[in-house]
Short mmCIF file of C-alpha atoms in Angstrom, two decimals:
data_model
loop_
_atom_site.label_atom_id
_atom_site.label_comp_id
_atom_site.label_asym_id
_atom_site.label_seq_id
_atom_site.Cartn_x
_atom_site.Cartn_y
_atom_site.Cartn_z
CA UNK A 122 79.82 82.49 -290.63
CA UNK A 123 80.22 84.27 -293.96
CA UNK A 124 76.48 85.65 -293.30
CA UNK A 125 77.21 87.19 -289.89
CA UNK A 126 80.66 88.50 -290.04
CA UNK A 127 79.95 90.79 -286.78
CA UNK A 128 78.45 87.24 -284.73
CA UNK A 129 81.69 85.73 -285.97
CA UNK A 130 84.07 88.64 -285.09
CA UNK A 131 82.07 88.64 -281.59
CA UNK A 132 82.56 85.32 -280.68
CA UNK A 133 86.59 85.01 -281.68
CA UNK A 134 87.48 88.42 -279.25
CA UNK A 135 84.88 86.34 -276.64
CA UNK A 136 87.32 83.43 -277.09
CA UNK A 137 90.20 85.57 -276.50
CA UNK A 138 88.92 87.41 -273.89
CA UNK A 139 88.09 83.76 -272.18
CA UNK A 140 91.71 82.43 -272.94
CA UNK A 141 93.71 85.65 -271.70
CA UNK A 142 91.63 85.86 -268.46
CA UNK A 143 90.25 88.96 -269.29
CA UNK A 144 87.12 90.17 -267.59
CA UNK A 145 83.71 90.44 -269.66
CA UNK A 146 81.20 92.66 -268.18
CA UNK A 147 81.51 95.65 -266.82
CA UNK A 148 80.50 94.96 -263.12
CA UNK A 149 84.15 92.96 -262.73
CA UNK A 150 85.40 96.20 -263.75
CA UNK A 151 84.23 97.59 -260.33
CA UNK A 152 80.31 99.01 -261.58
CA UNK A 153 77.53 98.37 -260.47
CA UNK A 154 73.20 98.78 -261.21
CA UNK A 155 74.35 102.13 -259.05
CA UNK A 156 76.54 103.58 -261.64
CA UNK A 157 74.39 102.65 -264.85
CA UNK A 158 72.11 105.82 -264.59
CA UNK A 159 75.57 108.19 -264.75
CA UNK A 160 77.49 105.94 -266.81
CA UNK A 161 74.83 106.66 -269.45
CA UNK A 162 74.28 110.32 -268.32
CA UNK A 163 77.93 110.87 -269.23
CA UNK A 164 78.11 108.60 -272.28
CA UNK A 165 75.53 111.33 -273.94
CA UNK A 166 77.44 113.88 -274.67
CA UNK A 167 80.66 112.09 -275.95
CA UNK A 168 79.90 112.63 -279.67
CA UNK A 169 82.97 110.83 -280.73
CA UNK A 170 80.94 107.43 -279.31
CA UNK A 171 77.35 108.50 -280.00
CA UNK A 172 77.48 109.95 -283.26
CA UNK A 173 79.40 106.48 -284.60
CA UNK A 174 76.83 104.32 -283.20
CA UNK A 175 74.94 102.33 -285.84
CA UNK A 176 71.74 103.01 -284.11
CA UNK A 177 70.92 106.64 -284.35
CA UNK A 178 69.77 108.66 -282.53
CA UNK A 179 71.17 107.47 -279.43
CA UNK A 180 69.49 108.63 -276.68
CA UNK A 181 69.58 108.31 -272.74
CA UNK A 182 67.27 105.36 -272.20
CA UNK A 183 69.15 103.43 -274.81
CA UNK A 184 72.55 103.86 -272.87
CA UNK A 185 71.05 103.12 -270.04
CA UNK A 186 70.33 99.76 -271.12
CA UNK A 187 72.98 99.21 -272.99
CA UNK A 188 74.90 99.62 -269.84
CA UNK A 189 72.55 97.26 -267.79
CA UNK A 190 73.58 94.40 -270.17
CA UNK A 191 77.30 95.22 -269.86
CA UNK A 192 77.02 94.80 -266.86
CA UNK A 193 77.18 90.82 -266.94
CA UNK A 194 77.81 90.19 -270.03
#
Protein backbone atom coordinates (compact mmCIF):
# COMPACT_ATOMS: atom_id res chain seq x y z
CA UNK A 1 0.00 0.00 0.00
CA UNK A 2 3.19 2.00 0.52
CA UNK A 3 3.16 2.48 -3.49
CA UNK A 4 -0.35 3.96 -3.70
CA UNK A 5 -0.81 6.01 -0.66
CA UNK A 6 -3.94 7.90 -2.40
CA UNK A 7 -5.65 4.00 -3.36
CA UNK A 8 -4.96 3.31 0.29
CA UNK A 9 -6.28 6.63 1.78
CA UNK A 10 -9.39 6.00 -0.72
CA UNK A 11 -10.31 2.83 0.36
CA UNK A 12 -10.01 3.47 4.46
CA UNK A 13 -12.62 6.86 4.15
CA UNK A 14 -14.71 4.11 1.69
CA UNK A 15 -14.63 1.84 4.78
CA UNK A 16 -15.74 4.53 6.96
CA UNK A 17 -18.12 5.90 4.88
CA UNK A 18 -19.60 2.07 4.64
CA UNK A 19 -19.46 1.61 8.54
CA UNK A 20 -21.07 5.13 9.53
CA UNK A 21 -23.91 4.70 6.96
CA UNK A 22 -22.91 7.46 5.06
CA UNK A 23 -24.06 7.85 1.50
CA UNK A 24 -21.44 7.47 -1.50
CA UNK A 25 -22.51 8.99 -4.65
CA UNK A 26 -23.95 11.90 -5.26
CA UNK A 27 -27.41 10.81 -6.67
CA UNK A 28 -28.39 9.65 -2.77
CA UNK A 29 -27.65 13.13 -2.14
CA UNK A 30 -30.84 14.05 -4.14
CA UNK A 31 -28.96 14.63 -8.03
CA UNK A 32 -29.56 13.33 -10.73
CA UNK A 33 -28.10 12.81 -14.86
CA UNK A 34 -30.48 16.21 -14.87
CA UNK A 35 -28.33 18.25 -12.68
CA UNK A 36 -24.78 17.04 -14.00
CA UNK A 37 -24.69 19.61 -16.95
CA UNK A 38 -25.17 22.69 -14.14
CA UNK A 39 -23.43 21.04 -11.45
CA UNK A 40 -20.39 21.29 -13.74
CA UNK A 41 -21.46 24.67 -15.29
CA UNK A 42 -21.20 26.07 -11.76
CA UNK A 43 -18.20 24.06 -10.57
CA UNK A 44 -16.15 26.24 -13.40
CA UNK A 45 -15.81 29.18 -12.02
CA UNK A 46 -15.06 28.21 -8.32
CA UNK A 47 -11.28 28.77 -8.56
CA UNK A 48 -10.74 27.75 -5.03
CA UNK A 49 -11.73 23.92 -6.44
CA UNK A 50 -10.46 24.21 -10.02
CA UNK A 51 -7.28 25.83 -9.69
CA UNK A 52 -6.24 22.95 -6.84
CA UNK A 53 -7.15 20.19 -9.05
CA UNK A 54 -4.19 17.98 -9.98
CA UNK A 55 -5.36 17.84 -13.48
CA UNK A 56 -5.04 21.21 -15.06
CA UNK A 57 -6.67 22.82 -16.92
CA UNK A 58 -9.95 21.80 -15.81
CA UNK A 59 -12.39 22.41 -18.14
CA UNK A 60 -16.28 21.92 -18.62
CA UNK A 61 -16.36 18.50 -20.25
CA UNK A 62 -14.08 17.18 -17.59
CA UNK A 63 -16.58 18.24 -14.73
CA UNK A 64 -19.10 17.03 -16.47
CA UNK A 65 -17.87 13.67 -16.22
CA UNK A 66 -16.47 13.82 -13.25
CA UNK A 67 -19.90 14.47 -12.01
CA UNK A 68 -21.48 11.55 -14.06
CA UNK A 69 -19.27 9.11 -12.04
CA UNK A 70 -20.22 10.72 -8.70
CA UNK A 71 -23.13 10.09 -9.37
CA UNK A 72 -23.01 6.25 -8.30
CA UNK A 73 -20.06 5.94 -7.04
Amino acid sequence: MRDQPGDALANELLELMHELDIPIGIRKLGYSEADVEELAKCTLPQHRVTKLSPRQPVDLEQLTSLFKEALDM
